[in-house]
Amino acid sequence: MKTFYITTPIYCVNDLPHIGHIYTTVVTDTATRFHRLIGEKTRFLTGTDEHGQNIEKAAAAQGVTPIALADRVVARYHELWKKFDISHDDFIRTTEARHHAGVEALIARIEKAGDLYTARHEGWYCSSCESFYTEKEIGEEKRCPVHDTPCVLESEENLFFRLSKYGAPLLEHIEKNPGFIRPETRRSEVVSFVRGGLTDLSVSRSKVKWGIPFPGHPGHVVYVWLDALANYITALGFGSADDALYREFWADPAGSRVHILGKDILRFHAVYWPAFLLSAGLPLPTTVWAHGWWLRDEKKMSKSVGNVVRPDGLVAEFGPDALRYFLLREMTFGQDAHFSDEAFLTRFNADLANDLGNTVSRVAALLRQSFGGTPPEACESNEILGAFSAAQADWLAAMEELAFSRALEAVWRFLAQINGYIVAKEPWKVRKEEGPSSRLARILYAAAEGVRLSAVLLSPFMPATSRRIFETLGLPAADPRPEDLRWGLLPVSTRMPESGALFPRADAAVYFESKTGFSSKAEVARMDQPTGSPKDAPPPVETTQAVSPAGERIDLDEFKKVRLVTGRVLAAERVPKSKKLVKLDVDLGSERRQIVAGIAARYEPEALVGRNVVIVANLKPARLMGDESDGMVLAAAVGEAGDPSLLEVASEVPPGSRVK
């Protein structure tokens, strides 16, 4: 059986968890549940990073020992992961003896390879990252590129790892394994960084006392990132007599070893960690997946910035599955996304209360009214089976790519098809005309089996909701198995209990009046309205540009005012609630722009990534369906429908080249 090993980063215990930590863990849990559902042998690891300067400082500020602080925060993680239905197999703490033994075994291998030496180190240090940065990276103001906090010039004698020795082997590995670093934009970043030349890495600290003593070097502790990164194998028993899990889930060349992490710690996982493993003669991870940031007020959520969103209020009011859904649906995996109270409530009411909740309630009510439970007769072949086959194929393809938002789109299309089937078949009329007939049984069985299968597809994302749907249909409230993806498993003549709404519609005004924790009560006025539209205005017209009157000509001087440049599409996603618009992240050489283009009818977002296009770069920004568009993509109108066909540029032309 194929093995699938997946990990979150281990979280620092200097503060309580927030939405950023929850997102990474929910993503990893969703991927784990999917691989279990398709029959793979999986192992899911998460945990906490409990050593280093940050924990020392945080504990001192609170007047407690570092381990007391760690114990308190770890208890909160366990409580939160239980609430969010996180199905991890193991939780590693870097203060555990099994971890210390594994770190020492890893260092022994690195030292045996001749890759450690002692030297004095001086550099610009960010205490939040616990990492040194070059002067180029921190700029003239000497501020951390991740936290925007001042870096400090530090100097001490440390042990160094010969990172420079592994630049060429790393580039070779990346080239031979295109899926090693994902998405493609992050792969390009790492390749550029490694090609710029790697300098040896300080892997011990003498000024920090809270850490693992460095073997054979009294007065030094292991650099927190060498300590922390080793958790991925120490949790499997590496360095111990019982290393069966290590051999099964890490050493097996046919298995998958996937790290999920935020893009701010990509370098540690895609450069330092593989280099440590190469030195130690150990297998590398198969994939390092770096997702984007959740932004609040245009900045990354961070304790140091002070803009984090805590989950307590949202979970208390709407439940953990609603937040799981929002995080997975709203962010295109790999890209940044904005956390908005308005967006959360819109998703909750439109997607969960209306689309999902109403579909389940409608089918359940029809079953109870007609048969008191599931129909007495099954239906072997119908439109719903065909719709499920298509939805399952799209869902599988998206989940293999960790395209969670796209997989959920497939489930929601299927729900819409179930609703359409019910409307077309009019079972209420059939019941009125024929009573509980065989035809009515087949119609409602198909609809109910569609609901059951939608719950199976939904189970990796919203496990508790999936179980509630099974209960509504009179089935056991259990996580589905691989065989549950087959058509026709809904039992006939099963009594169905009365059940409440899955997601009662939220009254935004009442919520804002009674709760705190969202950003602003003023957002209530904008609920259920298109962004930027007055209350009584009609929905905005979808457009991508203003069209000049036909036949109007301009002179050369006017044309020279238009700045046309080449741009390379780095990422693309559909604009919610729009059939025409796609939001593009475009590299213009010296800058990156967000551009909204009306090309969704012809192009899937995934097919746009990597294309070289022509951009009108000096157009004034405009807002289209609530998103700012800073420029225009040029396209030709093709056919009678005027479908847009992008004007493309050869791939060798660099972004930012002037079009003449």
XYZ file of C-alpha atoms in Angstrom:
660
model
C 0.000 0.000 0.000
C 1.297 3.458 -0.903
C 2.303 5.557 2.107
C 1.534 9.246 2.510
C 3.327 11.215 5.253
C 2.297 14.839 5.730
C 3.370 17.453 8.261
C 2.591 20.941 9.442
C 5.457 23.106 10.633
C 5.830 22.896 14.387
C 4.400 26.015 15.985
C 6.307 28.306 18.325
C 4.915 28.351 21.875
C 5.708 31.994 22.605
C 2.046 32.880 21.990
C -1.414 31.350 21.544
C -2.568 30.035 18.131
C -4.402 32.258 15.625
C -6.059 31.912 12.199
C -2.707 31.442 10.420
C -1.876 28.370 12.514
C -5.394 27.024 12.104
C -5.277 27.416 8.317
C -2.059 25.433 7.888
C -3.317 22.679 10.179
C -6.775 22.494 8.582
C -5.170 22.294 5.124
C -2.935 19.443 6.279
C -5.847 17.661 7.939
C -7.929 18.004 4.755
C -5.155 16.514 2.615
C -4.723 13.688 5.127
C -8.421 12.858 5.171
C -8.490 12.830 1.365
C -5.592 10.373 1.114
C -7.225 8.132 3.716
C -10.471 8.304 1.750
C -8.784 7.093 -1.444
C -7.223 4.170 0.411
C -3.633 5.244 1.098
C -1.815 4.512 4.353
C -1.298 7.936 5.895
C 0.492 9.559 8.803
C -0.122 13.150 9.870
C 2.307 14.959 12.180
C 1.991 18.313 13.903
C 3.565 19.715 17.057
C 5.325 22.566 18.803
C 8.734 24.242 18.628
C 9.671 24.906 22.260
C 13.306 26.063 22.227
C 15.106 29.264 21.357
C 15.394 32.937 22.164
C 11.746 33.813 21.544
C 10.518 31.343 24.167
C 13.169 32.521 26.625
C 12.001 36.124 26.235
C 8.271 35.344 26.335
C 8.642 33.207 29.467
C 10.730 35.856 31.215
C 8.157 38.528 30.361
C 5.440 36.405 31.990
C 7.559 35.472 34.992
C 7.465 31.728 34.320
C 9.964 29.103 33.182
C 10.162 28.290 29.449
C 8.776 24.783 29.987
C 5.845 26.124 32.032
C 4.973 28.519 29.206
C 5.295 25.694 26.683
C 3.032 23.376 28.694
C 0.335 26.058 28.889
C 0.379 26.868 25.174
C 0.571 23.188 24.147
C -2.583 22.514 26.169
C -4.321 25.225 24.136
C -3.197 23.614 20.873
C -4.564 20.235 21.937
C -7.879 21.844 22.916
C -8.111 23.730 19.616
C -7.170 20.769 17.417
C -9.843 18.665 19.115
C -12.409 21.401 18.476
C -11.447 21.611 14.795
C -11.554 17.824 14.361
C -7.851 17.651 13.450
C -7.010 13.994 12.853
C -3.253 13.999 13.492
C -1.523 10.723 14.315
C 1.228 12.296 16.408
C 2.060 15.543 18.185
C 5.781 16.152 18.604
C 7.273 18.516 21.206
C 10.912 19.513 20.804
C 11.377 19.223 24.564
C 10.719 15.460 24.410
C 13.533 12.969 24.964
C 12.755 11.139 21.685
C 13.331 14.393 19.799
C 16.627 15.153 21.563
C 17.935 11.687 20.711
C 17.021 12.119 17.047
C 18.642 15.576 16.814
C 21.871 14.209 18.280
C 21.814 11.309 15.776
C 21.323 13.751 12.882
C 24.176 15.999 14.060
C 26.448 12.950 14.425
C 25.868 12.103 10.749
C 26.500 15.696 9.641
C 29.685 15.862 11.691
C 30.866 12.522 10.265
C 30.443 14.003 6.769
C 32.915 16.756 7.738
C 30.309 19.503 7.406
C 30.742 21.242 10.792
C 33.420 23.729 11.858
C 33.837 26.548 14.420
C 34.146 30.239 13.464
C 33.079 33.714 14.572
C 29.824 34.908 13.042
C 28.541 38.447 12.629
C 25.295 39.379 10.917
C 21.903 41.085 11.039
C 19.582 39.014 13.214
C 15.772 38.964 13.475
C 14.748 37.522 16.833
C 11.200 36.779 15.619
C 12.517 34.632 12.727
C 15.519 33.503 14.784
C 17.481 33.924 11.575
C 20.235 36.059 10.076
C 19.634 38.165 6.949
C 21.953 39.798 4.434
C 22.132 43.588 4.112
C 20.492 43.299 0.686
C 17.508 41.510 2.227
C 16.941 44.004 5.055
C 17.605 47.206 3.087
C 18.923 50.513 4.347
C 16.534 50.604 7.294
C 17.757 47.177 8.488
C 14.247 45.752 8.975
C 13.192 42.105 8.761
C 11.573 41.371 5.364
C 8.946 39.148 7.051
C 8.061 40.953 10.303
C 9.087 44.532 9.396
C 10.831 44.798 12.758
C 14.401 46.110 13.308
C 17.227 43.607 12.873
C 20.141 43.677 15.283
C 23.821 43.253 14.417
C 25.067 40.268 16.436
C 28.433 38.592 16.752
C 29.435 35.328 18.468
C 31.571 32.243 17.947
C 29.406 29.404 16.637
C 29.526 26.070 14.905
C 28.906 26.368 11.172
C 27.357 23.979 8.682
C 28.944 23.862 5.199
C 25.791 24.948 3.401
C 27.855 26.340 0.507
C 28.879 22.766 -0.338
C 25.282 21.827 -1.205
C 24.270 24.549 -3.670
C 24.944 22.459 -6.781
C 23.396 19.224 -5.390
C 20.286 21.179 -4.372
C 19.875 22.734 -7.812
C 20.327 19.334 -9.416
C 17.674 17.812 -7.168
C 15.223 20.651 -7.859
C 15.772 20.306 -11.609
C 15.256 16.521 -11.569
C 12.166 16.769 -9.340
C 9.848 19.523 -10.624
C 7.307 18.801 -7.875
C 9.832 19.150 -5.054
C 8.960 22.809 -4.339
C 5.437 24.051 -4.981
C 3.847 26.178 -6.247
C 5.998 27.114 -9.243
C 6.477 30.705 -8.025
C 8.091 29.444 -4.802
C 10.269 27.034 -6.778
C 11.557 29.975 -8.826
C 12.293 31.931 -5.632
C 14.355 29.091 -4.178
C 16.251 28.476 -7.427
C 17.101 32.185 -7.626
C 18.260 32.201 -3.993
C 20.469 29.113 -4.405
C 21.932 30.346 -7.696
C 22.881 33.574 -5.935
C 25.347 31.568 -3.852
C 24.905 29.871 -0.497
C 26.963 30.927 2.512
C 27.728 28.598 5.392
C 25.107 28.535 8.124
C 25.589 29.102 11.850
C 24.012 26.087 13.586
C 24.759 26.757 17.262
C 24.169 29.603 19.718
C 26.243 30.479 22.780
C 24.085 33.421 23.962
C 20.893 31.337 24.112
C 20.543 28.886 26.997
C 17.104 27.351 26.333
C 17.810 24.636 23.813
C 19.364 21.231 23.175
C 23.036 21.206 24.251
C 25.201 20.858 21.158
C 26.915 17.430 21.353
C 30.620 17.743 22.148
C 30.566 21.562 22.475
C 29.843 22.737 26.032
C 28.267 26.205 26.245
C 26.538 25.904 22.876
C 22.934 24.939 22.141
C 21.634 23.656 18.812
C 20.399 26.427 16.501
C 16.627 26.423 16.825
C 16.013 25.732 13.113
C 18.331 22.689 13.002
C 16.574 21.528 16.165
C 13.050 22.231 14.836
C 13.395 20.863 11.301
C 14.610 17.527 12.608
C 11.173 16.916 14.150
C 9.892 15.480 10.865
C 12.065 12.401 11.319
C 12.561 12.323 15.110
C 8.785 11.856 15.505
C 9.119 8.720 13.362
C 11.749 7.233 15.663
C 14.899 8.311 13.806
C 17.844 7.912 16.179
C 16.111 5.337 18.358
C 16.122 1.553 18.469
C 12.471 1.500 17.392
C 12.574 3.206 14.007
C 9.882 1.161 12.215
C 7.805 4.257 11.470
C 10.871 6.036 10.057
C 11.558 3.125 7.727
C 7.907 2.930 6.648
C 7.077 6.614 6.152
C 10.439 8.308 5.422
C 12.935 5.785 4.109
C 10.514 4.136 1.636
C 11.471 5.529 -1.798
C 7.956 4.893 -3.156
C 6.193 6.874 -0.432
C 5.160 10.533 -0.386
C 6.689 12.898 2.204
C 4.915 16.269 2.110
C 5.657 19.365 4.193
C 2.910 22.017 4.383
C 4.090 25.459 5.517
C 3.713 29.195 5.091
C 5.850 30.932 2.492
C 7.756 32.912 5.151
C 9.615 29.751 6.249
C 10.184 28.341 2.758
C 13.956 28.876 2.776
C 14.398 26.828 5.948
C 12.436 23.897 4.491
C 13.537 24.037 0.845
C 17.234 24.925 1.339
C 18.505 24.317 4.869
C 16.537 21.130 5.656
C 17.354 19.351 2.364
C 21.003 20.338 2.784
C 21.093 18.854 6.306
C 19.559 15.639 4.942
C 21.978 15.463 2.001
C 24.872 15.854 4.411
C 23.463 13.138 6.672
C 22.853 10.791 3.721
C 19.094 10.653 4.354
C 16.126 10.838 1.936
C 14.662 14.265 1.139
C 10.977 15.188 1.358
C 9.135 14.595 -1.904
C 7.250 17.926 -1.759
C 7.628 21.203 0.092
C 4.306 23.064 -0.353
C 4.462 26.735 0.669
C 1.077 28.428 0.884
C 0.362 32.146 0.964
C -0.429 34.442 3.873
C -3.728 35.452 5.332
C -3.692 39.242 5.180
C -5.486 41.700 7.425
C -5.334 45.384 6.508
C -2.983 44.467 3.633
C -0.444 42.928 6.042
C 0.393 39.353 7.005
C -1.349 38.259 10.170
C 1.299 38.255 12.847
C 1.526 38.759 16.593
C 4.389 41.202 16.087
C 2.251 43.295 13.700
C -0.759 43.022 16.030
C -3.403 42.132 13.415
C -4.114 38.476 14.210
C -7.622 37.027 14.190
C -8.334 34.692 17.108
C -10.816 31.907 16.355
C -12.872 31.875 19.547
C -15.656 34.284 18.583
C -16.134 32.830 15.114
C -16.192 29.253 16.347
C -18.575 30.022 19.209
C -21.074 31.665 16.852
C -20.748 29.641 13.629
C -18.944 26.404 14.531
C -15.490 25.135 13.529
C -16.632 23.580 10.237
C -17.882 26.940 8.953
C -14.437 28.422 9.546
C -12.756 25.363 7.993
C -14.910 25.846 4.887
C -14.198 29.561 4.620
C -10.432 29.140 4.942
C -10.307 26.368 2.331
C -12.748 27.976 -0.099
C -11.599 31.594 0.090
C -7.848 31.102 -0.410
C -6.464 29.736 -3.668
C -3.843 27.425 -2.183
C -0.398 28.901 -2.720
C -1.573 32.511 -2.998
C -2.287 35.217 -0.417
C -5.859 35.917 0.673
C -7.597 38.631 2.675
C -9.475 37.750 5.831
C -12.675 39.773 5.770
C -15.594 39.590 8.159
C -17.921 40.466 5.303
C -16.518 37.674 3.113
C -16.894 35.149 5.928
C -20.554 35.998 6.530
C -21.305 36.067 2.808
C -19.814 32.592 2.365
C -21.669 31.358 5.436
C -25.081 32.539 4.269
C -24.734 31.909 0.517
C -22.711 28.693 0.434
C -23.471 26.945 3.711
C -26.938 28.109 4.774
C -28.395 28.338 1.259
C -26.606 25.963 -1.120
C -25.602 23.129 1.214
C -28.057 23.461 4.080
C -31.133 24.007 1.947
C -30.293 21.113 -0.391
C -29.885 18.654 2.484
C -33.010 19.932 4.269
C -35.078 19.807 1.089
C -34.166 16.216 0.248
C -34.588 15.064 3.862
C -38.017 16.691 4.122
C -39.182 15.080 0.866
C -38.010 11.662 2.078
C -39.746 11.956 5.455
C -42.971 13.300 3.933
C -43.086 10.624 1.243
C -41.746 7.487 2.950
C -40.901 8.363 6.556
C -37.275 7.621 5.696
C -35.181 6.467 2.775
C -37.164 5.171 -0.245
C -38.141 1.494 -0.421
C -36.585 1.167 -3.869
C -33.116 2.056 -5.190
C -32.268 3.756 -8.451
C -29.363 2.303 -10.410
C -28.802 4.774 -13.258
C -29.888 8.374 -13.727
C -28.703 11.928 -14.282
C -27.395 12.239 -10.717
C -25.026 9.291 -11.200
C -23.595 10.937 -14.307
C -23.241 14.264 -12.478
C -21.485 12.510 -9.590
C -19.000 10.797 -11.914
C -18.031 14.169 -13.404
C -17.863 15.856 -9.986
C -15.761 13.045 -8.542
C -13.269 13.267 -11.414
C -12.898 17.039 -10.950
C -12.661 16.616 -7.161
C -9.956 13.944 -7.454
C -7.867 15.981 -9.907
C -8.107 19.093 -7.747
C -7.302 17.309 -4.479
C -4.233 15.602 -5.953
C -2.979 19.141 -6.681
C -4.054 20.440 -3.239
C -6.379 22.823 -5.102
C -8.874 22.863 -2.235
C -10.971 25.753 -3.487
C -11.346 24.103 -6.900
C -12.329 20.790 -5.297
C -15.030 22.540 -3.288
C -16.282 24.194 -6.478
C -16.791 20.704 -7.905
C -18.828 19.661 -4.848
C -20.965 22.798 -5.060
C -21.617 22.228 -8.783
C -22.827 18.757 -7.866
C -25.141 20.182 -5.184
C -26.580 22.571 -7.777
C -27.189 19.625 -10.117
C -29.021 17.732 -7.360
C -31.217 20.777 -6.830
C -31.800 21.094 -10.575
C -32.779 17.425 -10.772
C -35.376 17.864 -8.013
C -36.839 20.928 -9.702
C -37.043 19.116 -13.046
C -38.593 15.914 -11.639
C -41.078 17.709 -9.344
C -41.424 14.859 -6.802
C -44.127 16.797 -4.907
C -46.340 16.577 -7.995
C -45.554 12.890 -8.438
C -46.528 12.231 -4.806
C -49.765 14.159 -5.215
C -50.665 12.280 -8.403
C -49.366 8.775 -7.605
C -48.742 8.636 -3.861
C -45.609 6.756 -2.618
C -45.062 5.160 -6.012
C -42.117 3.315 -7.511
C -41.351 6.327 -9.714
C -41.292 8.641 -6.694
C -39.012 6.194 -4.862
C -36.498 6.167 -7.723
C -36.521 9.967 -8.034
C -35.951 10.549 -4.322
C -33.425 7.721 -4.005
C -31.305 9.353 -6.703
C -31.501 12.733 -4.959
C -30.761 11.250 -1.518
C -27.871 9.150 -2.825
C -26.509 12.310 -4.425
C -26.667 14.048 -1.036
C -24.893 11.090 0.601
C -22.128 11.171 -1.994
C -21.764 14.940 -1.687
C -21.239 14.393 2.060
C -18.500 11.856 1.275
C -16.766 14.346 -1.058
C -17.172 17.040 1.582
C -15.806 14.930 4.447
C -12.118 15.926 4.130
C -13.088 19.604 4.371
C -15.945 19.560 6.895
C -15.823 16.243 8.762
C -18.403 17.099 11.442
C -20.851 18.439 8.846
C -20.386 15.324 6.737
C -21.247 13.140 9.724
C -24.346 15.267 10.440
C -25.537 14.763 6.850
C -25.128 10.995 7.250
C -27.210 11.160 10.448
C -29.886 13.181 8.644
C -30.143 10.328 6.113
C -30.435 7.761 8.901
C -26.835 6.544 8.504
C -24.160 6.103 11.211
C -22.271 9.304 12.018
C -18.842 7.996 11.023
C -16.012 9.133 8.793
C -16.423 7.584 5.328
C -14.263 4.742 3.985
C -12.886 4.363 0.437
C -15.779 2.089 -0.571
C -18.279 4.823 0.378
C -17.404 6.645 -2.851
C -19.431 4.042 -4.803
C -22.950 4.723 -6.063
C -25.873 2.873 -4.518
C -24.831 2.451 -0.868
C -27.772 4.355 0.624
C -29.858 1.650 2.349
C -33.565 1.475 1.494
C -36.420 1.796 3.988
C -34.302 3.322 6.770
C -36.065 5.520 9.312
C -34.829 9.123 9.308
C -34.831 11.308 12.412
C -36.132 14.853 12.440
C -33.155 17.188 12.103
C -32.512 20.880 12.399
C -30.872 23.128 9.828
C -27.201 22.410 9.175
C -26.354 26.109 9.057
C -29.115 28.528 10.119
C -28.779 31.769 8.211
C -26.781 34.377 10.150
C -28.270 37.790 10.904
C -25.211 39.987 10.487
C -26.739 43.003 12.213
C -27.654 41.005 15.302
C -24.223 39.409 15.396
C -22.350 42.701 15.215
C -24.595 44.231 17.845
C -23.971 41.431 20.324
C -20.431 40.247 19.646
C -16.922 41.600 19.386
C -13.961 40.288 17.464
C -14.985 41.206 13.930
C -13.420 44.243 12.367
C -16.241 46.780 12.203
C -19.978 47.146 12.728
C -19.980 49.412 9.699
C -19.592 46.309 7.540
C -23.176 45.315 8.407
C -24.468 47.938 5.996
C -22.574 46.261 3.162
C -23.824 42.728 3.830
C -25.762 41.101 0.983
C -24.768 43.926 -1.381
C -22.119 44.043 -4.116
C -19.005 45.779 -2.807
C -19.089 49.508 -3.401
C -22.764 49.613 -4.481
C -25.418 51.721 -2.765
C -28.241 49.793 -1.155
C -30.802 50.307 -3.901
C -28.420 50.075 -6.843
C -28.725 47.178 -9.314
C -25.949 44.561 -9.386
C -22.772 45.850 -11.034
C -22.307 45.159 -14.719
C -19.355 42.883 -15.433
C -16.892 44.606 -17.700
C -13.175 44.792 -18.163
C -12.677 48.119 -19.885
C -14.322 51.212 -21.285
C -14.865 50.956 -25.049
C -14.112 53.927 -27.259
C -16.678 54.921 -29.915
C -16.235 52.865 -33.095
C -14.077 54.478 -35.729
C -12.581 57.153 -33.470
C -8.893 57.754 -34.230
C -6.093 59.113 -32.103
C -2.886 60.833 -33.167
C 0.659 59.596 -32.535
C 1.186 61.796 -29.486
C -1.891 60.315 -27.835
C -0.748 56.780 -28.654
C 2.678 57.471 -27.113
C 0.965 58.095 -23.788
C -0.043 54.424 -23.651
C 2.648 52.304 -21.946
C 2.509 48.706 -23.165
C 4.792 46.187 -21.449
C 5.098 42.427 -21.233
C 4.007 40.658 -18.080
C 4.235 37.086 -16.840
C 1.238 35.605 -15.019
C 2.385 34.238 -11.655
C -1.012 33.221 -10.283
C -4.655 33.357 -11.316
C -8.042 32.754 -9.709
C -11.682 33.367 -10.541
C -13.437 36.387 -9.068
C -16.243 35.089 -6.818
C -19.778 35.457 -8.214
C -18.476 36.430 -11.665
C -18.681 34.328 -14.816
C -16.299 36.562 -16.786
C -13.581 37.832 -14.469
C -10.238 36.346 -13.503
C -7.866 37.951 -10.979
C -4.231 37.791 -12.101
C -0.975 38.295 -10.211
C 1.366 39.614 -12.927
C 5.140 40.124 -12.847
C 6.092 43.324 -14.721
C 9.819 42.969 -14.118
C 10.298 45.787 -11.625
C 6.976 45.235 -9.830
C 3.991 42.924 -9.396
C 0.432 43.972 -10.190
C -3.045 42.638 -9.570
C -5.070 42.820 -12.780
C -8.684 41.745 -13.249
C -9.456 40.533 -16.775
C -12.672 39.403 -18.459
C -11.262 36.173 -19.892
C -12.876 33.477 -17.701
C -15.162 32.309 -20.506
C -12.162 31.144 -22.535
C -9.425 30.373 -20.008
C -9.245 28.309 -16.821
C -7.163 30.145 -14.184
C -4.647 27.296 -13.920
C -3.943 27.495 -17.664
C -2.941 31.159 -17.392
C -0.044 30.679 -14.972
C 3.312 31.125 -16.709
C 1.943 32.892 -19.810
C 3.604 36.018 -21.158
C 0.982 38.656 -21.969
C 0.768 42.323 -22.979
C -0.291 44.802 -20.307
C -1.454 48.434 -20.470
C 0.677 49.545 -17.533
C -0.272 53.209 -17.115
C -4.045 52.822 -16.945
C -5.641 54.288 -13.829
C -6.675 51.561 -11.336
C -10.343 50.562 -11.322
C -12.525 48.306 -9.150
C -14.267 45.392 -10.866
C -16.720 43.327 -8.785
C -15.013 44.590 -5.636
C -11.411 43.820 -6.691
C -8.888 46.453 -7.726
C -7.437 46.101 -11.223
C -4.146 47.943 -11.710
C -3.752 47.674 -15.484
C -5.318 45.901 -18.458
C -4.506 42.667 -20.290
C -4.760 42.953 -24.080
C -6.893 40.378 -25.896
C -8.515 40.034 -29.313
C -12.263 39.427 -29.725
C -12.787 36.094 -31.512
C -15.941 34.778 -33.228
C -19.466 36.060 -33.111
C -19.545 35.951 -29.323
C -16.410 38.088 -29.146
C -14.621 35.654 -26.812
C -11.261 37.100 -25.685
C -8.049 35.574 -27.054
C -4.942 36.769 -25.217
C -2.183 38.508 -27.145
C 0.808 36.440 -26.094
C 4.553 37.050 -26.196
C 7.373 34.524 -26.659
C 8.454 32.934 -23.369
C 12.055 34.160 -23.711
C 10.975 37.824 -23.567
C 11.539 38.985 -19.968
C 8.678 40.580 -17.986
C 8.638 44.382 -18.141
C 9.873 44.614 -21.755
C 8.433 47.638 -23.558
C 6.058 46.855 -26.442
C 6.740 49.146 -29.429
